Amino acid sequence: MEWPEYEKKIKEFGYNRSAVSSIKQAYDFAKKAHISEKRFSGEPYFIHPVQTSLSIAKLKLDPETVSAALLHDVVENQNVKIEEIKKLFGEEVAFLVDGVTKVDKIKYKGIERTIESLRKMFLALAEDIRVVLIKLMDRLHNMQTLQFVRAEKQKRIALETLELYAPLADRLGMWEIKAELEDLAFPFVYPEEFEWLKIQVQEKREAGKKYIETLNPIVERELLRDGVKPLKIQYRIKNLFSIWQKVVKNEMDISRVRDIVAMRITVRSLEDCYQTLGVIHKLWKPVPGKIKDYIALPKPNGYQSLHTSVFGPEKKIVEFQIRTVEMDEEAKYGIAAHWVYKSNKQNPEKLKKTGEDKLRWVRQLQEWHKESEGSSTEALNALKIDFFRDRIFAFTPKGDVIDLPEGATPIDFAYNIHSEIGDKMFGAKVNGKMVQFSHQLKSGDTVEILTQKNKKPTSDWLDYAHTSMARNRIRAAVRKVGPGTAGNKKGREVLEAVVTVKDRVGVLRDVSAVFSDMGINIAGTKSGPLSREHHRLVVNFFPKKGLPNSKILTGIKKISGVESVSIKQVT
Ligand code: MN
């Protein structure tokens, strides 16, 4: 893309004259640096940084990030020195380019590689989230051109996209990017399933659209009658890979996936959202249990909307999503919405802060990173499971939201607030009532941690702690106290479950969920390929009193894709 066309585009995204002129320098430099390089498609390489930077500009990030996106491959591919970037474009751009280059340097293979890229990604997140945003957009363009890459590399890149990049985009609240990454990767990872589903969905999608269009005027008329002016009434189509995940969950029965097409109503204010919900429920009966108020209780990634499903005309179930314009923007851009570049140059430090405050877990990652220098593959694996598992969100008595994985207990909650609070915990109240340490928290719970000055953790707390953060801190505290402390059972028995599975995304997560649902502590997991299609997962865990192994075996056998499982003792 030649400069005039590029310039026109970024001006449309709202960059002012001084921003455009600094971006032009980066544009010229990158073009020259990549001049003799080609993409696998045979096109000039420069197309790639141009597309990456335009995706960044579309998110309206600051001009430094746009420049860094243009320059993101010059160090790696063309041996340009980072000092040169610093001299020409300043400290900030150089820092971002360096960050992207470091994430790119991954020397491992297989599962080790995924863990390593995850670790690198977390490091980058901890330092400056803009590095990760550039990596996401870099991956997006690479996925858009994946057909030109050698076949044996295609699947690895696509799988990494499904396992790492798409969940990351999801956790950053960037829903559109997540959906696009998933749908680009899907056909490379599961070609046959993709072809099958595409045909299945096509018809349903058309029928769904037609049906929703007939509801459109009814909804608009009733809203206006009630004094609500809808800004937009549209349909949204679920992305193909999300449908696939739902089909798998529903025993491959696509007729049970009812939200392939949903109606989305955008209104002016918060009050209008609730009033719209009332109007819809007056028109059609809601399906019990399907009303979700993500405005009062936003998802951990910041997503806000009201969701409801109703029995529409002809008793067909149809889903509605109701939100304001701001909520809609947030759903599209996620965390990037907090870095929005304004021409009246705001303090970038301050912008960075707002974004991080919004997402507590980013801060947690930073803390975690400080403590995890040189930690083992197992610890990283455990963290990976925590990070991408379904989340719940509970409240402190002051109303702060604490974001935890499903199955978390008050101990996890306490350590999540502060290690001091965890260490000194002697009891907990959930919604005003005293509970056991083993109590499983639910979304929306208010949790009060009771502390005592001389209280110290004991190793039996490990039986109730599920997050790697809490477990690491308990272990550290128990070690400090030394052996001989009550409850510090040295040399605990460890069991090993060996599971053979048909390889699919999320299978490790599903297997570990069985353990955490039963309140069993995992000591570590390993996995590796057995054949092209099969994987072997090994889960080491501490046996739980009164829980027979047969229960665990049954739980694991129920997971789709599991072909065999056995349990034996290792210590
Ligand atoms: Mn690149």
XYZ file of C-alpha atoms and ligand atoms in Angstrom:
572
model
C 0.000 0.000 0.000
C 1.474 3.335 -1.076
C 1.778 6.190 1.381
C -1.102 8.425 0.148
C -3.598 5.595 0.593
C -2.145 4.671 3.996
C -2.195 8.308 5.090
C -5.827 8.649 4.093
C -6.732 5.602 6.175
C -5.001 6.658 9.366
C -6.444 10.155 9.055
C -9.874 8.561 8.942
C -9.042 6.792 12.213
C -8.516 10.229 13.774
C -4.734 10.760 13.867
C -3.700 14.416 13.683
C -0.932 16.013 11.614
C 1.930 15.559 14.032
C 0.927 11.929 14.658
C 0.735 11.273 10.910
C 4.171 12.760 10.309
C 5.813 10.632 13.014
C 4.051 7.523 11.665
C 5.318 8.387 8.154
C 8.923 8.163 9.373
C 8.300 4.642 10.637
C 6.483 3.776 7.396
C 9.426 4.915 5.244
C 11.978 3.185 7.460
C 10.140 -0.156 7.476
C 9.504 -0.050 3.728
C 13.199 0.418 3.069
C 14.255 -2.221 5.588
C 12.009 -4.917 4.070
C 12.593 -3.864 0.447
C 14.103 -7.131 -0.797
C 12.033 -9.435 1.414
C 8.997 -11.414 0.260
C 6.035 -13.047 2.020
C 5.280 -16.730 1.353
C 2.565 -15.492 -0.986
C 5.249 -13.871 -3.141
C 4.051 -10.381 -2.276
C 6.425 -7.750 -0.853
C 6.972 -8.374 2.878
C 6.117 -4.753 3.708
C 2.421 -5.626 3.258
C 2.570 -7.442 6.587
C 3.725 -4.578 8.870
C 1.353 -2.256 7.009
C -1.661 -4.474 7.729
C -0.577 -5.047 11.333
C -0.239 -1.318 11.940
C -3.591 -0.550 10.325
C -5.298 -2.992 12.702
C -3.605 -1.147 15.568
C -4.678 2.223 14.149
C -8.229 0.946 13.854
C -8.184 0.365 17.620
C -7.144 4.039 17.877
C -4.056 3.299 19.948
C -1.394 5.968 20.422
C 0.885 6.859 17.440
C 3.898 5.223 19.140
C 2.134 1.847 19.002
C 1.223 2.370 15.330
C 4.889 3.150 14.546
C 6.062 0.162 16.573
C 3.648 -2.067 14.621
C 5.176 -0.828 11.360
C 8.643 -1.611 12.712
C 7.790 -4.836 14.526
C 9.743 -7.189 12.242
C 12.757 -5.062 11.278
C 14.914 -6.229 14.198
C 14.026 -9.912 13.848
C 14.110 -10.137 10.039
C 16.560 -7.427 8.990
C 18.954 -7.233 11.907
C 18.305 -3.565 12.527
C 19.751 -2.660 15.929
C 17.326 -1.628 18.635
C 19.648 1.338 19.410
C 19.007 2.648 15.937
C 15.245 2.483 16.501
C 15.733 4.315 19.770
C 17.780 7.055 18.125
C 15.311 7.548 15.285
C 11.949 6.971 16.954
C 12.535 7.452 20.658
C 12.555 5.335 23.779
C 8.889 4.314 23.766
C 8.751 2.983 20.191
C 12.050 1.142 20.746
C 10.715 -0.414 23.938
C 7.605 -1.704 22.145
C 9.565 -3.100 19.170
C 11.992 -4.782 21.541
C 9.067 -6.278 23.476
C 7.542 -7.781 20.314
C 10.926 -9.139 19.197
C 11.425 -10.871 22.561
C 8.030 -12.548 22.415
C 8.939 -13.830 18.951
C 12.099 -15.594 20.068
C 10.834 -18.973 21.165
C 13.156 -21.901 21.027
C 10.975 -24.795 22.176
C 8.769 -27.318 20.388
C 5.400 -28.933 21.121
C 3.723 -28.373 24.460
C 6.943 -26.834 25.803
C 6.655 -24.282 23.082
C 3.097 -23.335 23.994
C 4.080 -22.925 27.627
C 7.068 -20.886 26.623
C 5.061 -18.578 24.389
C 2.517 -18.228 27.148
C 5.256 -17.238 29.567
C 6.693 -14.738 27.111
C 3.231 -13.345 26.513
C 2.649 -12.913 30.232
C 5.974 -11.178 30.599
C 5.021 -8.778 27.847
C 1.598 -8.264 29.392
C 3.200 -7.479 32.691
C 5.477 -4.885 31.161
C 3.256 -3.149 28.669
C 0.036 -4.492 27.293
C 0.529 -2.665 23.981
C 3.203 -5.238 23.087
C 0.577 -7.959 23.319
C -1.857 -5.931 21.223
C 0.765 -5.689 18.454
C 1.364 -9.457 18.719
C -2.370 -10.110 18.409
C -2.661 -7.986 15.271
C 0.533 -9.541 13.876
C -1.028 -12.975 14.387
C -4.292 -11.828 12.867
C -2.580 -10.913 9.583
C -0.489 -14.087 9.623
C -3.689 -16.100 10.025
C -5.324 -14.199 7.168
C -2.445 -15.324 4.933
C -1.920 -18.793 6.438
C -2.836 -20.602 3.209
C 0.557 -19.630 1.770
C 2.542 -21.216 4.596
C 3.991 -24.759 4.340
C 1.358 -27.348 5.235
C 3.171 -28.836 8.233
C 3.564 -25.409 9.779
C -0.050 -24.430 9.177
C -1.533 -26.696 11.798
C 0.943 -25.725 14.479
C 0.336 -22.012 13.953
C -3.439 -22.465 13.812
C -3.452 -24.607 16.963
C -1.375 -22.067 18.837
C -3.854 -19.419 17.707
C -6.753 -21.419 19.153
C -5.000 -22.294 22.389
C -3.197 -19.087 23.125
C -4.039 -16.044 21.028
C -7.826 -16.359 20.849
C -8.235 -16.967 24.611
C -5.898 -14.062 25.233
C -7.985 -11.777 23.022
C -11.034 -13.013 24.887
C -9.480 -12.264 28.254
C -8.616 -8.787 27.019
C -12.272 -8.332 26.097
C -11.522 -8.060 22.367
C -14.424 -10.124 21.208
C -14.263 -9.400 17.480
C -10.574 -10.243 17.246
C -11.128 -13.428 19.228
C -13.915 -14.564 16.894
C -11.901 -13.740 13.783
C -8.802 -15.591 15.026
C -10.883 -18.650 15.912
C -12.669 -18.828 12.591
C -9.426 -18.391 10.659
C -7.759 -21.219 12.629
C -10.719 -23.619 12.692
C -10.397 -25.092 9.143
C -6.665 -25.761 9.593
C -7.019 -27.539 12.940
C -10.269 -29.441 12.297
C -10.748 -29.518 8.507
C -13.456 -32.197 8.354
C -15.423 -30.832 11.285
C -15.233 -27.382 9.764
C -16.677 -28.529 6.430
C -19.458 -30.457 8.161
C -20.430 -27.583 10.413
C -20.324 -24.979 7.664
C -23.038 -26.837 5.755
C -25.069 -27.493 8.910
C -25.005 -23.868 9.975
C -25.673 -22.208 6.653
C -29.338 -23.099 6.516
C -29.936 -22.341 10.189
C -28.267 -19.014 9.815
C -30.487 -17.969 6.926
C -33.644 -19.165 8.663
C -32.608 -17.405 11.869
C -31.948 -14.133 10.081
C -35.309 -14.235 8.303
C -37.118 -14.980 11.558
C -35.425 -12.160 13.447
C -36.169 -9.717 10.659
C -39.877 -10.388 11.159
C -39.514 -9.432 14.849
C -37.671 -6.237 14.087
C -40.696 -3.952 13.429
C -42.612 -5.393 16.400
C -39.757 -4.638 18.781
C -39.253 -1.149 17.390
C -42.949 -0.286 17.612
C -43.296 -1.480 21.213
C -40.110 0.290 22.319
C -41.256 3.605 20.841
C -44.651 3.157 22.455
C -42.858 2.820 25.796
C -40.776 5.931 25.123
C -37.459 4.184 24.331
C -35.759 5.171 21.104
C -33.591 2.275 19.905
C -30.399 3.472 18.185
C -29.807 0.182 16.376
C -31.682 -3.096 16.067
C -29.499 -5.689 14.377
C -28.853 -9.365 14.402
C -25.541 -10.809 15.456
C -24.344 -14.171 14.172
C -22.342 -16.419 16.442
C -18.927 -17.201 15.027
C -18.452 -20.675 13.600
C -15.893 -21.894 16.119
C -18.076 -20.818 19.070
C -20.923 -22.791 17.525
C -18.574 -25.757 17.187
C -17.638 -25.589 20.877
C -21.328 -25.515 21.788
C -22.101 -28.446 19.491
C -19.360 -30.483 21.186
C -20.780 -29.594 24.605
C -24.244 -30.701 23.456
C -23.254 -34.184 22.323
C -22.907 -33.133 18.667
C -26.586 -32.186 18.478
C -26.721 -28.913 16.589
C -30.455 -28.476 17.152
C -29.650 -27.787 20.795
C -27.585 -24.727 19.887
C -30.245 -22.054 19.899
C -28.319 -18.794 19.794
C -26.709 -19.030 16.358
C -28.519 -15.828 15.481
C -29.464 -13.332 18.193
C -31.049 -9.905 18.165
C -28.929 -7.039 19.410
C -30.516 -3.763 20.492
C -28.392 -0.689 21.145
C -29.994 2.083 23.209
C -28.954 5.422 24.639
C -28.705 4.877 28.392
C -28.480 2.343 31.160
C -32.081 3.025 32.145
C -33.149 2.357 28.562
C -31.428 -1.053 28.719
C -33.559 -2.229 31.625
C -36.682 -0.678 30.163
C -36.027 -2.485 26.877
C -35.708 -5.761 28.771
C -39.101 -5.073 30.331
C -40.670 -4.366 26.949
C -39.300 -7.626 25.493
C -40.586 -9.638 28.455
C -43.995 -7.974 28.111
C -44.096 -9.049 24.458
C -42.843 -12.635 24.922
C -42.363 -14.927 27.894
C -38.743 -15.252 29.016
C -37.094 -18.681 29.181
C -36.408 -19.299 32.901
C -32.771 -19.104 33.891
C -31.719 -17.337 30.712
C -31.819 -13.742 31.937
C -28.274 -12.503 32.469
C -27.484 -9.096 33.872
C -23.905 -8.452 32.800
C -24.469 -4.759 33.475
C -24.775 -5.141 37.238
C -22.262 -8.018 37.166
C -19.895 -7.475 34.233
C -17.852 -10.429 32.984
C -14.262 -10.410 34.241
C -13.086 -9.206 30.835
C -15.282 -6.124 31.236
C -18.144 -7.249 28.982
C -21.472 -5.584 29.779
C -24.944 -6.255 28.325
C -28.329 -7.624 29.299
C -29.075 -11.046 27.807
C -32.407 -12.811 27.722
C -34.015 -15.606 25.738
C -37.748 -15.556 25.085
C -40.359 -17.800 23.515
C -41.072 -15.740 20.393
C -43.835 -16.208 17.809
C -44.398 -19.875 16.819
C -42.806 -20.734 20.218
C -39.340 -20.350 18.788
C -36.644 -19.454 21.280
C -34.778 -16.272 20.437
C -31.965 -14.513 22.290
C -31.816 -10.745 22.846
C -28.749 -8.717 23.798
C -29.329 -5.191 25.051
C -26.577 -2.603 25.563
C -25.568 1.054 25.299
C -23.240 2.451 22.614
C -20.367 2.543 25.139
C -20.896 -1.096 26.089
C -20.918 -1.977 22.402
C -17.570 -0.210 21.825
C -16.107 -1.938 24.844
C -17.259 -5.316 23.546
C -15.547 -4.656 20.229
C -12.265 -3.160 21.380
C -12.011 -4.521 24.924
C -9.005 -3.340 26.816
C -7.816 -1.333 23.835
C -10.785 0.979 24.370
C -8.920 2.342 27.396
C -5.884 3.423 25.445
C -7.860 5.347 22.890
C -5.669 7.954 21.318
C -7.034 11.484 21.438
C -5.491 14.187 19.292
C -5.261 16.475 22.333
C -2.365 14.288 23.546
C -3.085 12.943 26.982
C -0.482 11.695 29.355
C 0.252 8.128 28.135
C 1.199 6.974 31.647
C -2.250 7.883 32.827
C -3.944 6.101 29.960
C -1.954 2.995 30.702
C -3.063 3.111 34.309
C -6.767 3.362 33.552
C -6.593 0.230 31.459
C -4.796 -1.733 34.100
C -7.124 -0.696 36.888
C -9.971 -1.896 34.777
C -8.524 -5.386 34.647
C -7.314 -6.532 37.985
C -5.892 -9.735 36.635
C -3.339 -7.843 34.560
C -1.971 -6.502 37.829
C -2.084 -9.976 39.329
C -0.016 -11.260 36.457
C 2.579 -8.626 37.135
C 2.795 -9.689 40.770
C 2.834 -13.318 39.810
C 5.648 -12.705 37.368
C 7.770 -11.050 40.053
C 7.522 -14.186 42.153
C 7.876 -16.785 39.459
C 11.388 -16.217 38.121
C 12.696 -19.577 37.046
C 9.561 -21.484 37.933
C 8.903 -24.969 36.617
C 6.910 -26.089 33.629
C 4.336 -27.563 35.999
C 3.784 -24.262 37.752
C 3.337 -22.535 34.415
C 0.995 -25.238 33.258
C -1.099 -24.812 36.389
C -1.217 -21.093 35.794
C -2.305 -21.669 32.221
C -5.210 -23.739 33.462
C -6.180 -21.028 35.981
C -5.926 -18.323 33.442
C -8.093 -19.759 30.729
C -10.570 -21.670 32.839
C -14.098 -20.366 33.236
C -14.066 -17.513 35.663
C -16.247 -16.445 38.540
C -16.246 -13.027 40.126
C -16.861 -12.380 43.800
C -16.933 -9.141 45.776
C -15.074 -7.750 48.751
C -17.316 -6.096 51.393
C -16.274 -2.769 49.820
C -17.536 -3.900 46.423
C -14.228 -4.562 44.642
C -14.504 -7.380 42.124
C -12.168 -10.348 42.568
C -11.740 -12.488 39.486
C -11.142 -16.208 40.198
C -11.278 -19.523 38.342
C -14.318 -21.735 38.872
C -14.024 -23.910 41.968
C -12.162 -21.241 43.945
C -12.596 -21.115 47.733
C -12.286 -18.334 50.363
C -8.571 -19.189 50.631
C -8.066 -18.377 46.965
C -10.036 -15.202 47.484
C -7.935 -14.168 50.495
C -4.607 -14.741 48.730
C -5.913 -12.951 45.698
C -6.428 -9.783 47.755
C -3.053 -9.934 49.489
C -0.642 -12.617 50.678
C -0.749 -11.135 54.222
C -4.510 -11.545 54.332
C -4.200 -15.107 53.110
C -1.512 -16.003 55.614
C -3.504 -14.634 58.561
C -6.897 -15.978 57.572
C -8.804 -17.898 60.233
C -12.293 -17.869 58.795
C -14.546 -16.457 56.087
C -18.069 -15.162 55.706
C -19.905 -15.533 52.414
C -22.923 -13.256 52.065
C -22.803 -12.683 55.826
C -22.643 -16.358 56.866
C -19.611 -18.218 58.211
C -18.423 -20.910 55.780
C -15.838 -23.705 55.715
C -12.442 -23.202 54.097
C -13.562 -25.681 51.453
C -16.663 -23.662 50.472
C -16.878 -23.146 46.693
C -17.536 -19.534 45.751
C -20.122 -18.513 43.183
C -20.310 -15.429 40.977
C -21.853 -12.545 42.857
C -20.869 -13.768 46.351
C -19.672 -11.139 48.814
C -16.747 -12.563 50.740
C -15.364 -11.245 53.996
C -12.056 -12.715 55.185
C -11.519 -12.850 58.931
C -7.878 -12.581 59.984
C -5.984 -13.148 63.189
C -2.605 -11.728 64.055
C -0.727 -14.905 64.953
C -2.404 -17.229 62.479
C -0.131 -19.200 60.130
C -0.942 -21.342 57.092
C -0.640 -25.105 57.374
C -0.158 -27.541 54.544
C -3.697 -28.899 54.841
C -4.779 -25.530 53.405
C -3.450 -26.912 50.128
C -6.468 -29.203 50.123
C -8.720 -26.172 49.723
C -6.626 -23.827 47.619
C -7.209 -24.115 43.867
C -5.386 -21.194 42.305
C -1.686 -21.521 41.673
C -1.178 -18.136 43.294
C -2.625 -19.274 46.639
C -0.923 -22.660 46.467
C 2.505 -21.172 45.810
C 2.155 -18.780 48.710
C 0.923 -21.426 51.111
C 3.836 -23.668 50.164
C 6.265 -20.798 50.674
C 4.739 -19.924 54.058
C 4.746 -23.551 55.225
C 8.378 -23.911 54.190
C 9.267 -20.814 56.209
C 7.615 -22.202 59.299
C 9.521 -25.410 58.752
C 8.729 -29.051 59.389
C 7.017 -30.073 62.554
C 4.145 -27.634 62.155
C 0.782 -29.207 62.769
C -0.695 -30.501 59.558
C 2.564 -30.389 57.653
C 2.437 -33.904 56.323
C 5.781 -34.552 54.725
C 5.963 -36.951 51.824
C 2.288 -36.986 50.997
C 0.993 -39.709 48.774
C 0.700 -38.771 45.120
C -1.461 -40.557 42.553
C -1.194 -40.473 38.816
C -4.047 -40.529 36.318
C -3.110 -41.478 32.763
C -5.675 -40.416 30.177
C -5.719 -41.207 26.459
C -7.709 -38.623 24.512
C -8.581 -37.713 20.986
C -6.788 -34.433 20.512
C -9.071 -31.415 20.693
C -8.917 -27.919 22.076
C -9.754 -27.602 25.752
C -9.457 -31.277 26.629
C -6.754 -30.674 29.243
C -8.920 -27.989 30.752
C -11.930 -30.335 30.882
C -9.885 -33.067 32.526
C -8.463 -30.720 35.154
C -11.950 -29.366 35.782
C -13.041 -32.851 36.909
C -10.359 -32.741 39.586
C -11.087 -29.214 40.725
C -14.842 -29.863 40.790
C -14.213 -32.712 43.228
C -11.951 -30.492 45.287
C -8.845 -32.527 44.440
C -5.494 -30.783 44.280
C -3.411 -31.277 41.173
C 0.330 -31.544 41.732
C 1.196 -31.259 38.067
C 0.182 -32.211 34.544
C 2.039 -33.468 31.512
C 0.840 -34.112 28.004
C 2.260 -35.319 24.769
C 1.158 -36.768 21.431
C 0.710 -40.543 21.067
C -0.206 -40.510 17.417
C -1.489 -37.964 14.938
C -4.855 -37.834 16.600
C -4.273 -39.057 20.111
C -2.739 -37.460 23.144
C -1.641 -38.823 26.479
C -2.347 -36.647 29.506
C -0.789 -37.415 32.853
C -2.247 -35.752 35.913
C -0.487 -36.097 39.260
C -2.759 -35.385 42.197
C -3.115 -35.703 45.933
C -5.779 -38.232 46.958
C -8.699 -36.806 48.869
C -9.961 -38.548 51.991
C -13.222 -40.429 51.474
C -13.251 -40.007 47.709
C -12.879 -43.310 45.830
C -10.847 -43.381 42.618
C -13.822 -44.889 40.815
C -15.611 -41.542 41.091
C -12.714 -39.753 39.432
C -12.545 -42.403 36.699
C -16.257 -42.027 35.935
C -15.938 -38.253 35.834
C -13.075 -38.356 33.358
C -14.670 -41.018 31.150
C -17.656 -38.718 30.601
C -15.504 -36.076 28.865
C -15.846 -36.082 25.117
C -12.750 -37.431 23.394
C -11.509 -39.503 26.343
C -10.806 -43.077 25.270
C -9.189 -44.621 28.322
C -8.101 -43.668 31.801
C -6.268 -45.384 34.623
C -5.040 -44.381 38.067
C -1.973 -45.641 39.888
C 0.161 -44.678 42.834
C 3.521 -42.994 42.251
C 4.814 -42.286 45.778
Mn 5.172 -10.080 12.083
